[in-house]
Coordinates of C-alpha atoms in Angstrom, one line a residue:
M1 CA -4.3 4.3 -1.7
K2 CA -5.9 1.2 -0.3
L3 CA -3.9 -1.5 1.6
G4 CA -5.2 -4.9 2.6
I5 CA -3.8 -6.4 5.8
V6 CA -3.6 -10.2 5.7
G7 CA -2.1 -12.9 7.8
L8 CA -2.8 -16.2 9.6
P9 CA -5.0 -16.0 12.7
N10 CA -3.2 -14.8 15.9
V11 CA -0.2 -13.2 14.2
G12 CA -1.1 -9.7 15.5
K13 CA -2.9 -8.6 12.4
S14 CA -6.0 -7.1 14.0
T15 CA -3.9 -5.6 16.8
L16 CA -1.9 -3.8 14.2
F17 CA -5.0 -2.7 12.3
N18 CA -6.5 -1.3 15.5
S19 CA -3.3 0.6 16.4
L20 CA -3.0 2.0 12.9
T21 CA -6.6 3.1 12.6
K22 CA -8.0 3.2 16.1
A23 CA -11.1 1.6 14.4
G24 CA -11.7 -0.9 17.2
A25 CA -11.7 -4.2 15.3
E26 CA -12.6 -6.9 17.8
M27 CA -9.6 -8.8 19.0
A28 CA -9.4 -12.2 20.7
N29 CA -7.0 -15.1 21.0
Y30 CA -8.8 -17.5 18.7
P31 CA -9.0 -17.9 14.9
F32 CA -11.6 -16.1 12.8
C33 CA -12.3 -13.4 15.3
T34 CA -12.3 -11.0 12.3
I35 CA -15.1 -12.2 10.1
D36 CA -16.1 -9.1 8.1
P37 CA -13.4 -6.8 6.8
N38 CA -12.8 -3.7 8.9
V39 CA -12.0 -0.5 7.1
G40 CA -10.1 2.4 8.6
I41 CA -8.9 5.7 7.0
V42 CA -5.5 6.9 8.2
P43 CA -4.0 10.3 7.6
V44 CA -0.5 10.3 6.1
P45 CA 1.9 12.1 8.5
D46 CA 3.6 15.0 6.6
H47 CA 5.4 17.7 8.5
R48 CA 5.3 20.0 5.5
L49 CA 1.5 20.5 5.9
K50 CA 1.7 22.1 9.3
L51 CA 4.5 24.4 8.2
L52 CA 2.6 25.6 5.1
G53 CA -0.7 25.8 7.0
D54 CA 0.9 28.1 9.6
F55 CA 2.6 30.0 6.7
Y56 CA -0.7 30.8 5.1
Q57 CA -2.8 30.7 8.3
S58 CA -5.0 28.2 6.5
K59 CA -8.5 27.6 7.8
K60 CA -8.1 23.9 7.1
V61 CA -5.2 21.4 6.7
T62 CA -6.0 18.2 4.9
P63 CA -3.5 15.4 4.7
A64 CA -3.4 12.6 2.2
V65 CA -5.0 9.4 3.5
I66 CA -4.5 5.6 3.2
E67 CA -7.4 3.2 3.5
F68 CA -6.6 0.0 5.4
V69 CA -8.8 -3.1 5.1
D70 CA -8.3 -5.7 7.8
I71 CA -9.1 -9.0 6.1
A72 CA -10.2 -12.1 8.0
G73 CA -7.4 -14.5 9.1
L74 CA -6.7 -17.1 6.4
V75 CA -5.7 -20.8 7.0
R76 CA -4.4 -23.6 4.9
G77 CA -7.3 -24.7 2.6
A78 CA -9.1 -21.4 2.6
S79 CA -9.4 -21.6 -1.2
K80 CA -11.3 -24.9 -0.7
G81 CA -13.6 -23.6 1.9
E82 CA -11.6 -24.1 5.1
G83 CA -11.9 -21.5 7.9
L84 CA -13.8 -18.6 6.3
G85 CA -13.2 -20.0 2.8
N86 CA -13.2 -17.4 0.0
Q87 CA -15.0 -14.7 2.0
F88 CA -11.8 -12.6 1.9
L89 CA -11.4 -12.6 -1.9
A90 CA -13.8 -9.8 -2.9
N91 CA -12.3 -7.4 -0.4
I92 CA -8.6 -8.1 -1.2
R93 CA -9.1 -7.8 -4.9
E94 CA -9.8 -4.1 -4.5
V95 CA -6.6 -3.2 -2.7
D96 CA -3.5 -1.6 -4.3
A97 CA -1.0 -3.6 -2.2
I98 CA -1.1 -6.3 0.4
V99 CA 0.4 -5.9 3.9
H100 CA 1.3 -9.4 5.1
V101 CA 1.7 -9.6 8.9
V102 CA 4.1 -12.4 9.8
R103 CA 4.5 -13.6 13.4
C104 CA 8.2 -13.4 14.5
F105 CA 7.7 -13.5 18.3
E106 CA 7.4 -16.4 20.7
D107 CA 4.6 -16.3 23.3
D108 CA 3.1 -19.5 24.9
N109 CA 0.0 -17.5 25.8
V110 CA -0.9 -16.8 22.2
I111 CA -1.8 -19.9 20.3
H112 CA -0.4 -20.3 16.8
V113 CA -2.9 -21.9 14.4
D114 CA -0.2 -24.4 13.2
G115 CA 1.3 -25.0 16.6
S116 CA 4.7 -23.4 16.2
I117 CA 6.5 -20.3 15.0
D118 CA 7.7 -20.6 11.4
P119 CA 7.4 -17.4 9.3
L120 CA 8.4 -18.9 6.0
R121 CA 5.8 -21.7 6.4
D122 CA 3.2 -19.0 7.3
I123 CA 4.1 -16.9 4.3
E124 CA 3.9 -20.0 2.0
T125 CA 0.5 -20.9 3.5
I126 CA -1.0 -17.5 2.7
D127 CA 0.7 -17.3 -0.7
L128 CA -0.5 -20.7 -1.9
E129 CA -4.1 -19.8 -0.9
L130 CA -3.8 -16.7 -3.0
V131 CA -2.3 -18.7 -5.9
F132 CA -5.1 -21.2 -5.7
A133 CA -7.7 -18.4 -5.7
D134 CA -6.0 -16.9 -8.8
L135 CA -6.1 -20.2 -10.6
E136 CA -9.9 -20.4 -10.0
V137 CA -10.3 -16.9 -11.5
L138 CA -8.1 -17.7 -14.5
E139 CA -9.8 -21.0 -15.2
R140 CA -13.2 -19.4 -15.3
R141 CA -11.8 -16.7 -17.6
M142 CA -10.2 -19.4 -19.9
A143 CA -13.5 -21.2 -20.2
K144 CA -15.0 -18.1 -21.8
T145 CA -11.9 -17.3 -23.9
A146 CA -11.8 -20.9 -25.3
R147 CA -15.3 -20.5 -26.8
S148 CA -14.3 -17.3 -28.7
A149 CA -10.8 -18.4 -29.6
R150 CA -12.0 -20.7 -32.4
N151 CA -13.2 -17.8 -34.5
D152 CA -10.9 -14.9 -33.5
K153 CA -7.2 -15.1 -33.9
K154 CA -6.4 -12.4 -31.4
I155 CA -8.5 -14.1 -28.7
A156 CA -6.6 -17.3 -29.6
V157 CA -3.4 -15.5 -28.9
E158 CA -4.8 -14.4 -25.5
Y159 CA -5.8 -18.0 -24.7
A160 CA -2.3 -19.2 -25.5
M161 CA -1.0 -16.7 -22.9
Q162 CA -3.6 -17.8 -20.4
E163 CA -2.4 -21.4 -20.8
R164 CA 1.2 -20.3 -20.1
L165 CA 0.0 -18.3 -17.1
K166 CA -2.0 -21.3 -15.8
A167 CA 1.1 -23.5 -16.0
H168 CA 3.0 -20.9 -14.1
L169 CA 0.5 -20.7 -11.3
E170 CA 0.2 -24.5 -11.1
E171 CA 3.9 -24.5 -10.2
G172 CA 3.0 -22.4 -7.1
K173 CA 4.6 -19.3 -8.5
D174 CA 3.1 -15.8 -8.0
A175 CA 1.6 -14.0 -11.0
S176 CA 4.0 -11.1 -10.4
L177 CA 6.8 -13.4 -11.6
F178 CA 5.1 -14.2 -14.9
E179 CA 6.9 -13.0 -18.0
L180 CA 4.7 -10.8 -20.3
K181 CA 5.9 -10.7 -23.9
N182 CA 4.3 -7.6 -25.3
E183 CA 1.8 -4.7 -24.6
D184 CA -1.2 -6.9 -25.5
E185 CA -0.3 -9.4 -22.9
E186 CA 0.3 -6.6 -20.3
A187 CA -3.2 -5.3 -21.0
W188 CA -4.9 -8.7 -20.7
F189 CA -2.9 -9.6 -17.6
A190 CA -4.0 -6.3 -15.9
E191 CA -7.7 -7.1 -16.6
Y192 CA -7.4 -10.4 -14.6
N193 CA -6.7 -8.4 -11.4
L194 CA -4.9 -11.4 -9.9
L195 CA -4.1 -11.4 -6.2
T196 CA -0.5 -12.6 -6.5
A197 CA 0.2 -9.9 -9.0
K198 CA -0.3 -7.3 -6.3
P199 CA 2.8 -5.9 -4.5
V200 CA 3.4 -7.3 -1.0
I201 CA 4.9 -5.5 2.0
Y202 CA 5.8 -7.8 4.9
A203 CA 5.3 -6.7 8.5
A204 CA 7.5 -8.7 10.8
N205 CA 5.7 -8.7 14.1
V206 CA 8.3 -9.0 17.0
S207 CA 8.4 -8.7 20.7
E208 CA 9.3 -5.4 22.4
D209 CA 12.8 -6.8 23.1
D210 CA 13.5 -7.1 19.4
L211 CA 12.3 -3.7 18.4
A212 CA 15.3 -1.5 19.3
D213 CA 17.7 -3.3 16.9
D214 CA 15.0 -3.5 14.2
G215 CA 14.9 -7.3 14.5
A216 CA 18.6 -7.7 13.7
S217 CA 19.0 -10.4 16.4
N218 CA 15.7 -12.2 15.6
E219 CA 16.3 -15.2 13.3
H220 CA 12.7 -15.2 12.2
V221 CA 13.0 -11.7 11.0
Q222 CA 16.2 -12.5 9.1
K223 CA 14.4 -15.3 7.3
V224 CA 11.5 -13.0 6.3
R225 CA 14.0 -10.4 5.1
A226 CA 15.9 -12.9 2.9
Y227 CA 12.6 -14.2 1.5
A228 CA 11.4 -10.6 0.7
E229 CA 14.6 -9.7 -1.0
E230 CA 14.3 -12.8 -3.3
H231 CA 10.8 -11.6 -4.2
G232 CA 11.5 -7.9 -4.5
S233 CA 9.3 -7.0 -1.6
E234 CA 9.7 -4.5 1.3
V235 CA 9.9 -5.6 5.0
F236 CA 9.4 -3.5 8.1
V237 CA 9.6 -4.5 11.7
I238 CA 6.9 -3.7 14.2
C239 CA 5.7 -4.7 17.6
A240 CA 1.9 -4.7 17.3
S241 CA 1.4 -4.4 21.0
I242 CA 3.7 -1.4 21.2
E243 CA 1.9 0.2 18.3
A244 CA -1.4 -0.2 20.3
E245 CA 0.2 1.7 23.1
I246 CA 1.6 4.4 20.8
S247 CA -1.8 4.9 19.2
E248 CA -3.2 6.2 22.5
L249 CA -0.6 8.9 23.0
D250 CA -0.5 12.5 21.7
D251 CA 2.3 13.7 19.5
E252 CA 4.6 14.9 22.3
E253 CA 4.1 11.7 24.4
R254 CA 4.6 9.6 21.4
M255 CA 8.0 11.1 20.6
M256 CA 9.1 10.6 24.2
F257 CA 7.8 7.0 24.2
L258 CA 9.7 6.1 21.0
E259 CA 12.8 7.8 22.4
D260 CA 12.6 5.6 25.6
L261 CA 12.3 2.5 23.4
G262 CA 15.4 3.6 21.4
I263 CA 13.5 3.9 18.1
S264 CA 13.0 6.9 15.8
E265 CA 9.7 6.1 14.1
S266 CA 6.5 4.2 14.7
G267 CA 5.3 1.2 12.7
L268 CA 2.7 3.4 10.9
D269 CA 5.5 5.7 9.7
K270 CA 7.5 2.7 8.5
L271 CA 4.5 1.2 6.7
I272 CA 3.5 4.4 5.0
Q273 CA 7.1 5.0 3.7
A274 CA 7.2 1.3 2.5
S275 CA 3.9 1.6 0.8
Y276 CA 4.8 4.9 -1.0
R277 CA 8.1 3.3 -2.2
T278 CA 6.4 0.0 -3.3
L279 CA 3.6 1.8 -5.2
G280 CA 5.9 4.5 -6.6
L281 CA 3.9 7.4 -5.0
M282 CA 4.7 10.9 -3.8
S283 CA 2.8 14.0 -2.8
F284 CA 2.5 17.5 -4.1
L285 CA 0.9 20.3 -2.1
T286 CA -1.6 23.1 -2.6
S287 CA -1.8 25.9 -0.1
G288 CA -3.6 29.1 0.7
E289 CA -5.8 30.8 3.3
D290 CA -8.7 28.4 2.8
E291 CA -6.8 25.1 2.8
T292 CA -3.4 23.5 2.8
R293 CA -3.6 20.0 1.3
A294 CA -1.4 17.1 0.2
W295 CA -2.3 15.2 -3.0
T296 CA -0.9 11.7 -3.6
I297 CA 0.2 10.9 -7.2
Q298 CA 2.4 8.4 -9.1
I299 CA 6.1 9.4 -9.4
G300 CA 6.5 10.7 -13.0
T301 CA 3.0 12.3 -13.2
K302 CA 2.8 15.3 -15.5
A303 CA 1.2 18.6 -14.4
P304 CA -2.2 18.3 -16.2
V305 CA -2.8 14.8 -14.7
A306 CA -1.8 16.1 -11.2
A307 CA -4.3 18.9 -11.7
G308 CA -7.0 16.3 -12.5
K309 CA -6.5 14.8 -9.0
I310 CA -8.0 18.1 -7.7
H311 CA -10.8 18.4 -10.3
S312 CA -11.3 17.0 -13.8
D313 CA -12.0 20.5 -15.1
M314 CA -8.5 21.5 -14.1
Q315 CA -7.0 18.8 -16.3
R316 CA -9.4 19.4 -19.2
G317 CA -8.8 23.2 -19.2
F318 CA -5.1 23.2 -18.0
I319 CA -3.1 26.2 -19.1
K320 CA -0.1 26.2 -16.8
A321 CA 1.2 25.5 -13.3
E322 CA 2.9 28.0 -11.0
V323 CA 5.4 25.8 -9.1
V324 CA 7.6 26.5 -6.1
N325 CA 9.4 24.1 -3.8
Y326 CA 7.8 24.2 -0.3
Q327 CA 11.1 24.8 1.5
D328 CA 12.0 27.7 -0.9
L329 CA 8.6 29.2 -0.2
L330 CA 9.0 29.0 3.5
D331 CA 12.6 30.3 3.4
C332 CA 11.5 33.4 1.4
G333 CA 8.8 34.3 3.9
S334 CA 6.1 35.1 1.4
Y335 CA 4.9 34.2 -2.1
A336 CA 5.8 37.6 -3.4
A337 CA 9.3 37.3 -2.1
A338 CA 9.7 33.9 -3.7
R339 CA 8.4 35.4 -7.0
D340 CA 10.9 38.3 -6.8
K341 CA 13.7 35.8 -6.4
G342 CA 12.6 33.9 -9.5
L343 CA 11.8 30.7 -7.4
I344 CA 8.2 30.5 -8.8
R345 CA 8.3 28.8 -12.1
Q346 CA 5.7 28.7 -14.9
E347 CA 5.4 25.1 -16.1
G348 CA 3.5 23.7 -19.0
K349 CA 1.9 20.4 -19.9
E350 CA 5.1 18.4 -20.1
Y351 CA 6.3 19.3 -16.6
V352 CA 6.8 16.3 -14.3
V353 CA 5.6 17.1 -10.8
Q354 CA 8.2 16.7 -8.0
D355 CA 7.7 15.6 -4.4
G356 CA 7.2 18.7 -2.3
D357 CA 6.1 21.0 -5.1
V358 CA 3.6 23.7 -4.0
I359 CA 1.4 24.2 -7.1
L360 CA -1.2 26.8 -8.2
F361 CA -2.9 25.5 -11.4
R362 CA -4.2 28.0 -14.0
F363 CA -7.0 26.6 -16.1
N364 CA -10.0 27.6 -18.3
V365 CA -13.1 25.6 -19.2

């Protein structure tokens, strides 16, 4: 999973990125400090891994990971060359979802690029730049389609869809809100890889004082939540400066620090949960003496495709999957005991993998 972190300059975007990844992106109180995208790999916290690793005394425990890309601060007019212009586009097109950091804190010492705190204006600024960028991509595509549409009826149908989509974007609407009429249109639309078709998760960046009540008393956060609900997006509340402090602590200190603040989970925990929900993801597990590992798949994935996440040969030569729920396995005390109790199931090609399944795949190639 790859998430792109975007936002206007000085909203706390790079501070959040650093705290999430400890990758050390340069930070400064001026626009365009982040020029090249910074990339960080973050392990997905999963308490089940340690329990299973201890159970099997595994030599190695490997969590699932998320890749974060910190993309240079955008400003109004970026699609026309303002600020860093379109430098961000190639990087953001590769991500699965966009994390949009929105400033919801007042601080006279941190300059806002537009001179005041207004989260809905900020969201609109970024969103319009992405819409304009999508229009450029679509218009280039339409120029090619138009030439072929004269002699090919199917391409002519695609061109008609592109005209509808162009009119939709010209109204300032996200591509995600565009109505697709059939499977052909869905396939064409997917090929365009439009920025505003990607799911968005909003990170409302607040001061430390607003963290304990999850931003409930912050009017800026309430505006972001209302906007996100209208657009079917997730919101989570963070304090980027607190996240920076948390990132320096070990697990025990971290828990104590969060307790002192009156909160139960870090911003990273909230973000990972939101991204899994938004993208419809879950994890299954493999475990043994050599390694215990989490594998991220789409909810609804069948056993052979899940096996293919480990190795393509496993999918190609899939025979069956031996499946047990991780908690049932731990409660039984051994794999043999779980088998004796009938908790280990033999599943075939149509089995839909469940979150927390511990699976041993049988295959032959």
